[in-house]
Short mmCIF file of C-alpha atoms and ligand atoms in Angstrom, two decimals:
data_model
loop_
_atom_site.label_atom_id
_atom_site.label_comp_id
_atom_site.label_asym_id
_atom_site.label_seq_id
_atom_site.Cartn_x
_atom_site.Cartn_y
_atom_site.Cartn_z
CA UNK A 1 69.42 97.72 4.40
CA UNK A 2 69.22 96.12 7.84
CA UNK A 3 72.74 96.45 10.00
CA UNK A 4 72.08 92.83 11.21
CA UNK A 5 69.01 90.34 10.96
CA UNK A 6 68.15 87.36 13.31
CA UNK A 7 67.57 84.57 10.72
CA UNK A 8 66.61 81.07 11.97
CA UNK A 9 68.04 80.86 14.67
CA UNK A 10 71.57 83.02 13.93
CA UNK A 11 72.62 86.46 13.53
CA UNK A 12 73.40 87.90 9.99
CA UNK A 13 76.01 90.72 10.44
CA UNK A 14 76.19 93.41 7.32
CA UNK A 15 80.27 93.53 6.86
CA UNK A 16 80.60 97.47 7.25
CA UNK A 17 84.66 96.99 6.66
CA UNK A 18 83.46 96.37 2.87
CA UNK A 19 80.78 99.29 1.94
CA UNK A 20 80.20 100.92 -0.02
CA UNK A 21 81.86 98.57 -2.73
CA UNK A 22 80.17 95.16 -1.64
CA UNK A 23 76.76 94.67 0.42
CA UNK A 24 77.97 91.52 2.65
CA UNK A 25 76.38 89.78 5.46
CA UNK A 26 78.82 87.82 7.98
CA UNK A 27 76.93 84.52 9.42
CA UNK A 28 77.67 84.45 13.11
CA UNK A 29 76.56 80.78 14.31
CA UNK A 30 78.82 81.47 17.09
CA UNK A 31 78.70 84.43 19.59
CA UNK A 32 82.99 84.24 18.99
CA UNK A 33 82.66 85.29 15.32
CA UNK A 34 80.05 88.17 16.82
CA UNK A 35 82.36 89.57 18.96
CA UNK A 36 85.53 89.28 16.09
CA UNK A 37 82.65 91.59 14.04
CA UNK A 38 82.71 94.14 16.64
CA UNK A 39 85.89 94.17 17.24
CA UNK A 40 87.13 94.39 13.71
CA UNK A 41 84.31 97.21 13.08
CA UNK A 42 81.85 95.04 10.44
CA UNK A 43 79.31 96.10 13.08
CA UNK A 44 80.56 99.32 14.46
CA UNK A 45 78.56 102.33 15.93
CA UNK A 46 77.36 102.82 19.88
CA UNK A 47 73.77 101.73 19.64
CA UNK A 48 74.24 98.77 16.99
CA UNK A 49 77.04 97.30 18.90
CA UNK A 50 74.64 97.40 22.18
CA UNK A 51 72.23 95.25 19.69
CA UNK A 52 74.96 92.90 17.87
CA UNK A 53 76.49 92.06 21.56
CA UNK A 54 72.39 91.56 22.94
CA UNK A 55 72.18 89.33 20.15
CA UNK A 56 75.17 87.51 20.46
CA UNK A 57 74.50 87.12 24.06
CA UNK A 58 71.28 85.07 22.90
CA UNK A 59 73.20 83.46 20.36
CA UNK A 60 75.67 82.27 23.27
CA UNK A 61 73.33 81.38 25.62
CA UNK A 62 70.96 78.78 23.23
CA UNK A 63 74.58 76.99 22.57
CA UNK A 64 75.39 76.31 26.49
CA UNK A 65 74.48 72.99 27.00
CA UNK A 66 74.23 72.05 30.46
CA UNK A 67 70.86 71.37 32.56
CA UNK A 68 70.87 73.47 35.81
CA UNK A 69 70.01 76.99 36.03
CA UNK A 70 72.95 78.14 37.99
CA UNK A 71 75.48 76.79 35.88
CA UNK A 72 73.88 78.38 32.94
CA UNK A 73 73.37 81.41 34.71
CA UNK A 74 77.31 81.30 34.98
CA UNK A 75 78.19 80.21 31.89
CA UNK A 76 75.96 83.09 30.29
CA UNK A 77 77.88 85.83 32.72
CA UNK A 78 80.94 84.40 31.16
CA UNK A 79 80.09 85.09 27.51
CA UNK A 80 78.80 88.57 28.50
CA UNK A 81 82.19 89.62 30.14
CA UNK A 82 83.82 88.31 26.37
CA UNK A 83 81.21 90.43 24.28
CA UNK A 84 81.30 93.42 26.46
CA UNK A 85 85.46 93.18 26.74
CA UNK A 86 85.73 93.94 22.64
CA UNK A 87 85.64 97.49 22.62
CA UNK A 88 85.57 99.53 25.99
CA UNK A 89 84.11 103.18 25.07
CA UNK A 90 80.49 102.98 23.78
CA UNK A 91 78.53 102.02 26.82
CA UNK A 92 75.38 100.69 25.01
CA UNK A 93 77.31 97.33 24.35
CA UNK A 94 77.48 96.77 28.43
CA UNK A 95 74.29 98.96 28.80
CA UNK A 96 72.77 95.53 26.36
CA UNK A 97 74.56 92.98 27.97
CA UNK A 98 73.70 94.13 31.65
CA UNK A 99 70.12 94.53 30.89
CA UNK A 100 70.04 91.25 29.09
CA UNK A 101 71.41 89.38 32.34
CA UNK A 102 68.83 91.08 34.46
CA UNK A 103 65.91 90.20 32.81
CA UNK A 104 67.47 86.53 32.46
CA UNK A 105 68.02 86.50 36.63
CA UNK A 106 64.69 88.19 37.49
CA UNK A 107 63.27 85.47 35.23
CA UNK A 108 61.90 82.20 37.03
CA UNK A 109 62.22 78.59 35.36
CA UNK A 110 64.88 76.63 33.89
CA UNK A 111 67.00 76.74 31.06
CA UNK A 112 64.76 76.64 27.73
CA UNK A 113 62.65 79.71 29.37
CA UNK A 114 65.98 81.53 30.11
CA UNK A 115 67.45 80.94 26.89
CA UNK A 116 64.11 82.31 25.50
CA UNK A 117 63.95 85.52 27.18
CA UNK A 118 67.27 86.58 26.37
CA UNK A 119 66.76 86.16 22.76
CA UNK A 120 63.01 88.06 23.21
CA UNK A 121 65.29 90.90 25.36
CA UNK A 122 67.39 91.14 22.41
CA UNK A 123 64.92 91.47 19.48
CA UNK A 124 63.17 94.55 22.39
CA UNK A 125 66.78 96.38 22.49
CA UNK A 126 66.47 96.21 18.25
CA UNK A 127 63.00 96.69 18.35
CA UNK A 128 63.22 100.06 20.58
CA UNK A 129 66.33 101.55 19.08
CA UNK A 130 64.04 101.87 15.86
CA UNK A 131 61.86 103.50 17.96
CA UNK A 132 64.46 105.70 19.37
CA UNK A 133 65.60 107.12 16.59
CA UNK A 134 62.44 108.27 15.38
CA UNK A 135 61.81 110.14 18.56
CA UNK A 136 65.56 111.88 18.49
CA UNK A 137 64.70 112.90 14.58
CA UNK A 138 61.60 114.85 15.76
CA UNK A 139 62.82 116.63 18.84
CA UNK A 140 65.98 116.98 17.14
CA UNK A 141 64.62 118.60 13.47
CA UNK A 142 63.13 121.09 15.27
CA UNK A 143 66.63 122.75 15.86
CA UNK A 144 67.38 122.65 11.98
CA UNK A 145 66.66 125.73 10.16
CA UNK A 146 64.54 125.71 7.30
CA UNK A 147 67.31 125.77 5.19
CA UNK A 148 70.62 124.70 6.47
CA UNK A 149 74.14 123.35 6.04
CA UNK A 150 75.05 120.60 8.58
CA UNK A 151 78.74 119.13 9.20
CA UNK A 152 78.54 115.80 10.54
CA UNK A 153 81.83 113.32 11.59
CA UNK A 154 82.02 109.60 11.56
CA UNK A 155 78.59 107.82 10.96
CA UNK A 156 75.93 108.16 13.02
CA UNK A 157 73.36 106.58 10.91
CA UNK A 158 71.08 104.06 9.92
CA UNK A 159 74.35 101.72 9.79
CA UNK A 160 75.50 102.49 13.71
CA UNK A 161 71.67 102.38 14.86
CA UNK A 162 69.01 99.78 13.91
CA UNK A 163 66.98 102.66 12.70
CA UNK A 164 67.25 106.41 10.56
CA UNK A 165 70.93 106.56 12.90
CA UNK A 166 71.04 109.35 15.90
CA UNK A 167 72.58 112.54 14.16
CA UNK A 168 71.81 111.64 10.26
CA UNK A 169 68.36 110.67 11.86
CA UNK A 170 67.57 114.24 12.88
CA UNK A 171 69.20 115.49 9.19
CA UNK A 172 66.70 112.49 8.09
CA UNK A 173 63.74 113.75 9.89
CA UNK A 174 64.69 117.57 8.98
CA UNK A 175 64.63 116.50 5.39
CA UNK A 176 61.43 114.60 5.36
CA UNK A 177 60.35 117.72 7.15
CA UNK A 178 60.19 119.51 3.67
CA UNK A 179 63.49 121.37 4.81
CA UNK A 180 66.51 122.03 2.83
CA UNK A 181 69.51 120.45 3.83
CA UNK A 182 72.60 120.01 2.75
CA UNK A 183 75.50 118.11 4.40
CA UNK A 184 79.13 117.90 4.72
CA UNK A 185 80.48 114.78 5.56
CA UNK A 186 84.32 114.40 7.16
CA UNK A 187 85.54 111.81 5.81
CA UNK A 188 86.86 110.44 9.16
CA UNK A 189 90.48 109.31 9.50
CA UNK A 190 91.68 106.53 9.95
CA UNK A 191 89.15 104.37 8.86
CA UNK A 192 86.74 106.27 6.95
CA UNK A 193 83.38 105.74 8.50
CA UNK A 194 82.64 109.44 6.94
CA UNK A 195 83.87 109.06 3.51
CA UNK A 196 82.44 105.42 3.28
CA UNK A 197 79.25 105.34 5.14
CA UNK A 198 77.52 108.60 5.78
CA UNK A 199 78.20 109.90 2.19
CA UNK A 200 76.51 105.99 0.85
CA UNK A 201 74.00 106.52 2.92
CA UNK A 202 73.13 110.45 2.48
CA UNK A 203 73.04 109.79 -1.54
CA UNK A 204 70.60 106.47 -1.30
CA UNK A 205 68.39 109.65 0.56
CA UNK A 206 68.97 111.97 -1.96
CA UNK A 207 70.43 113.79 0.47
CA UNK A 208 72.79 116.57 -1.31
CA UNK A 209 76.08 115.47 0.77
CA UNK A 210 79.73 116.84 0.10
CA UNK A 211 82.98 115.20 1.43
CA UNK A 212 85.76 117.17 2.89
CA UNK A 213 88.94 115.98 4.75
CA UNK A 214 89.21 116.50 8.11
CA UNK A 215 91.83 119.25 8.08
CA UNK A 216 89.09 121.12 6.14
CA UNK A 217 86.38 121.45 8.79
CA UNK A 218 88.04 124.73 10.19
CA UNK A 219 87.77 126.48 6.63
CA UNK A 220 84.99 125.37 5.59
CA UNK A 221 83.41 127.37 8.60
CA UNK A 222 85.71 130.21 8.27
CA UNK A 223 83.69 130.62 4.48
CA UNK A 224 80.55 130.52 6.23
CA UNK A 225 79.20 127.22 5.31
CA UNK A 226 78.77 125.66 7.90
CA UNK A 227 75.26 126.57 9.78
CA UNK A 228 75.21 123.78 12.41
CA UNK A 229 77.18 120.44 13.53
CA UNK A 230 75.31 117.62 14.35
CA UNK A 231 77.39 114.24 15.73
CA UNK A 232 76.52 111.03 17.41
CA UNK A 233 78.10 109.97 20.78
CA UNK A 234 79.25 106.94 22.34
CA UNK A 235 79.63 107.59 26.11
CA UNK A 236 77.84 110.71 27.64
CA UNK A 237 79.40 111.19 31.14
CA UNK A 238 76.35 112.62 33.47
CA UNK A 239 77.92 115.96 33.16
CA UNK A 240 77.32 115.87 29.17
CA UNK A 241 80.87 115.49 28.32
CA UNK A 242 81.08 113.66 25.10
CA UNK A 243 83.17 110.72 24.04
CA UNK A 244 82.51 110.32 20.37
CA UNK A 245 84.68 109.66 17.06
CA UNK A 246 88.14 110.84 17.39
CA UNK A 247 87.92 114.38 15.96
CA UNK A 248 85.04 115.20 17.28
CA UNK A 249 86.57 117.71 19.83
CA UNK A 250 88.46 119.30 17.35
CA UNK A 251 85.21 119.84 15.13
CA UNK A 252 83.70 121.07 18.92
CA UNK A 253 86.28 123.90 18.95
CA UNK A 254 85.94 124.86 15.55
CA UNK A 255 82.31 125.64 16.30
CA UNK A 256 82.80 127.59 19.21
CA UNK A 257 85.12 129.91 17.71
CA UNK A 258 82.70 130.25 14.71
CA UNK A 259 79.67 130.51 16.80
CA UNK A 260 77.96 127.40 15.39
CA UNK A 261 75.73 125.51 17.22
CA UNK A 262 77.45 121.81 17.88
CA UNK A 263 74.71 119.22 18.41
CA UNK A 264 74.99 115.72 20.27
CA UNK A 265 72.30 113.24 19.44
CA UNK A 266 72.29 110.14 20.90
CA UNK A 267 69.71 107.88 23.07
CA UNK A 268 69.56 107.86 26.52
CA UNK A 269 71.06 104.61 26.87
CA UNK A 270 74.76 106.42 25.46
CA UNK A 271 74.63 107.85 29.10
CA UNK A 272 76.65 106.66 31.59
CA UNK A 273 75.22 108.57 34.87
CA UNK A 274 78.25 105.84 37.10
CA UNK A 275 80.69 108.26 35.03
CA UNK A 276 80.86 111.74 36.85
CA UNK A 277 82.96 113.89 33.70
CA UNK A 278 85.04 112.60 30.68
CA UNK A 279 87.73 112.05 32.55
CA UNK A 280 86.58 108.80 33.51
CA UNK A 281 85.59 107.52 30.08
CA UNK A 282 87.56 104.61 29.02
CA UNK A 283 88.83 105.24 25.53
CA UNK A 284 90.05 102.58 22.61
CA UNK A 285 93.36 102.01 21.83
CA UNK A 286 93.31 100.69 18.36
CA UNK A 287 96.30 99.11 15.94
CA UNK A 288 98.36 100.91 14.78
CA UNK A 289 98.26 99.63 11.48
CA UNK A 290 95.02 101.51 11.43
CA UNK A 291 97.52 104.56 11.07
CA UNK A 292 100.74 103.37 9.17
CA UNK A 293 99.18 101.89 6.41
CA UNK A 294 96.67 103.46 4.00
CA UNK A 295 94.15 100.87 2.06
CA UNK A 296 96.18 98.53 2.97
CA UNK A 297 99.38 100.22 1.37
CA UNK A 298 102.37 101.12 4.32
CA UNK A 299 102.37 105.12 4.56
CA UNK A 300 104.54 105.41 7.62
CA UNK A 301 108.46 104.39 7.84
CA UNK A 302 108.38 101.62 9.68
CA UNK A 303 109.51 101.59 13.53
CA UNK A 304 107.53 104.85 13.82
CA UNK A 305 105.69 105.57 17.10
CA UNK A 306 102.01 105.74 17.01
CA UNK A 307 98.94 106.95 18.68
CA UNK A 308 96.00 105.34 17.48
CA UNK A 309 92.96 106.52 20.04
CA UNK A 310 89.87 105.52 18.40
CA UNK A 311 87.45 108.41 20.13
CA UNK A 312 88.08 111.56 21.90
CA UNK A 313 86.06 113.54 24.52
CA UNK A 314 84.44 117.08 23.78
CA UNK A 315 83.69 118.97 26.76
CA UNK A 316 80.12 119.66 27.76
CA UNK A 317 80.58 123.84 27.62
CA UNK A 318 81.16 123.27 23.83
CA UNK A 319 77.90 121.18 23.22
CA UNK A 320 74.93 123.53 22.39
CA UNK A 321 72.65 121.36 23.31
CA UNK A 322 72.22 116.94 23.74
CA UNK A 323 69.21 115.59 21.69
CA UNK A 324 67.94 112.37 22.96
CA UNK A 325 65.10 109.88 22.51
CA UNK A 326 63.50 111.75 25.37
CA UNK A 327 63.82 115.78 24.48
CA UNK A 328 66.55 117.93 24.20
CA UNK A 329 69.16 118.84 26.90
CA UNK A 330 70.78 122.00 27.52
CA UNK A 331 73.02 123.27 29.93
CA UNK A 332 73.87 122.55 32.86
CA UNK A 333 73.84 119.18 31.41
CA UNK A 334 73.85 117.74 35.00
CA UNK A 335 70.80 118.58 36.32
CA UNK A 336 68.75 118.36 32.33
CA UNK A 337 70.48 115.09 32.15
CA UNK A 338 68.97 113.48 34.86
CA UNK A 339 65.57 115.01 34.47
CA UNK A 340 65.58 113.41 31.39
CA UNK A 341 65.95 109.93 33.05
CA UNK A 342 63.11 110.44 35.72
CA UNK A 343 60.97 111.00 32.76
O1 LIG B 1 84.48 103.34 15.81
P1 LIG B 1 83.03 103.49 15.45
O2 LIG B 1 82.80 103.55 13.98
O3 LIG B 1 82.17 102.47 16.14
O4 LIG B 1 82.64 104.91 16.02
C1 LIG B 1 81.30 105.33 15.90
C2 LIG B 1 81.05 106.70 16.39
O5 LIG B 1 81.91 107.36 16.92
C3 LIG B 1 79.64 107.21 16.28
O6 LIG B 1 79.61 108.58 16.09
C4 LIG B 1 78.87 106.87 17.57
O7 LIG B 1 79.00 105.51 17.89
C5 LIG B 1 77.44 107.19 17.46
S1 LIG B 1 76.59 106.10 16.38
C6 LIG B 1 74.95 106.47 16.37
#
């Protein structure tokens, strides 16, 4: 099932908010309704967000209607600022929009050719994602033992990517490997991306996949079942400190005191070299309705204070290793980091 399809001359969203029960597509004719979709999570996930706000830039830019190249160029900046202002933590959604306005400035002629190259820029950043995650599943199934129990958190798969995903690609490319693997899936509070997503998409595999809470991650590796953690990211700071799903870090932890390899998988485009450490990752705020009400049922007394951070940040001394589209990264993440970008 495709995340999101360009179809004459709009962008089809798949409505994330309503899997596994209903397969629904969202027609954006507007780049407004594309960034309400990322914004309200129908398209959620670091690299697909990079692609949905790359499309809606195109989708933006063939509305503008004005005749000079400058004023386009202006117009354009100002729909870029809108798409990359609806959520602030994965960096492939400015990572898309910024490479989308180069190629447009670099780009001689007037407005039809612009508006052309930034939807042909768009379908390349869809294009090479596929590409991308094929090249994180091999370097990355080579870590996976022949027969092996992964924890994952959140989705990182086929539905955050445009391809196999970044961490359930490598569990995809293990399995296809001939190896036997087995996941467990935390079901990711508050809003479920484990429970609802990676489980859906593990079983369409035929992936054996088992849901636990949370608060069970810690046990569950305490009874030994638990042979490695693979997770996706959506900020790397160039130090390889990790913003991903909130929870993440406390997963992170768990595996250290276990001694179980923790795993990051994610393009090269999820880092952010202009960020030194974590510290300077921005991270979501979300409503916190998100926390107070469950399935749309109040759970929390109301006037109760809430923190609702959408992501965390794991430190880079509890990653075991970063696999990206280019190889694998180990520590010190500083120096492997960057080598990996001169490639
Ligand atoms: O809030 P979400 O669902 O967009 O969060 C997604 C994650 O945290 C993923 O793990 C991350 O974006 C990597 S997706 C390949």
């Amino acid at each position: 099932m495709d995340t999101m399809r360009w179809v004459d001359g709009r962008l089809e969203i798949l409505d994330q908010t309503l899997l596994p029960e209903k397969t629904e597509y969202i027609r954006c004719d507007r780049y407004e309704t594309v960034c309400e979709a990322i914004r309200r999570l129908s398209v959620r996930g670091a690299p697909a967000i990079g692609a949905a706000a790359a499309y809606g830039l195109a989708l933006g830019a063939s509305a503008i209607d004005v005749a000079g190249r400058e004023q386009f160029i202006r117009a354009v900046e100002k729909i870029a600022r809108d798409l990359a202002a609806t959520r602030p933590t994965a960096v492939n959604l400015q990572w898309a929009v910024d490479r989308l306005l180069g190629v447009m400035k670099n780009t001689a002629g007037g407005v039809d050719v612009l508006k052309e190259v930034l939807l042909e820029e768009a379908h390349a950043i869809y294009r090479e994602d596929l590409e991308s995650n094929r090249r994180m599943g091999e370097f990355g199934q080579v870590l996976v033992p022949q027969k092996a129990s992964v924890l994952t958190h959140c989705n990182a798969g086929a539905l955050a990517t445009a391809g196999l995903g970044t961490a359930l690609g490598v569990i995809r490319a293990a399995h296809r490997a001939g190896k036997q693997v087995e996941v467990y899936a935390g079901e990711t509070r508050p809003l479920l991306q484990g429970a609802r997503l990676t489980t859906w998409e593990m079983l369409q595999e035929n992936i054996p996949v088992t849901l636990i809470t949370d608060n069970m991650a810690g046990y569950l590796m305490a009874r030994g079942k638990v042979d490695l953690v693979i997770v996706g990211a959506d900020r790397i700071a160039a130090n390889g400190d990790t913003a991903n799903k909130i929870g993440t870090y406390g997963v992170a932890v768990l595996a250290g005191e276990h001694g179980i390899p923790f795993y990051v998988a994610a393009p090269m485009s999820t880092v952010d070299f202009n960020v030194a450490s974590g510290e300077d990752i921005p991270i979501e705020n979300r409503d916190e309705r998100e926390i107070t009400h469950f399935a749309g049922v109040r759970v929390a007394p109301p006037g109760v204070k809430i923190w609702n951070p959408a992501f965390d940040v794991t430190p880079a001394r509890l990653i075991t290793a970063i696999i990206t589209d280019r190889g694998v990264a180990y520590p010190p993440y500083t120096e492997s980091l960057a080598g990996l970008a001169a490639k």
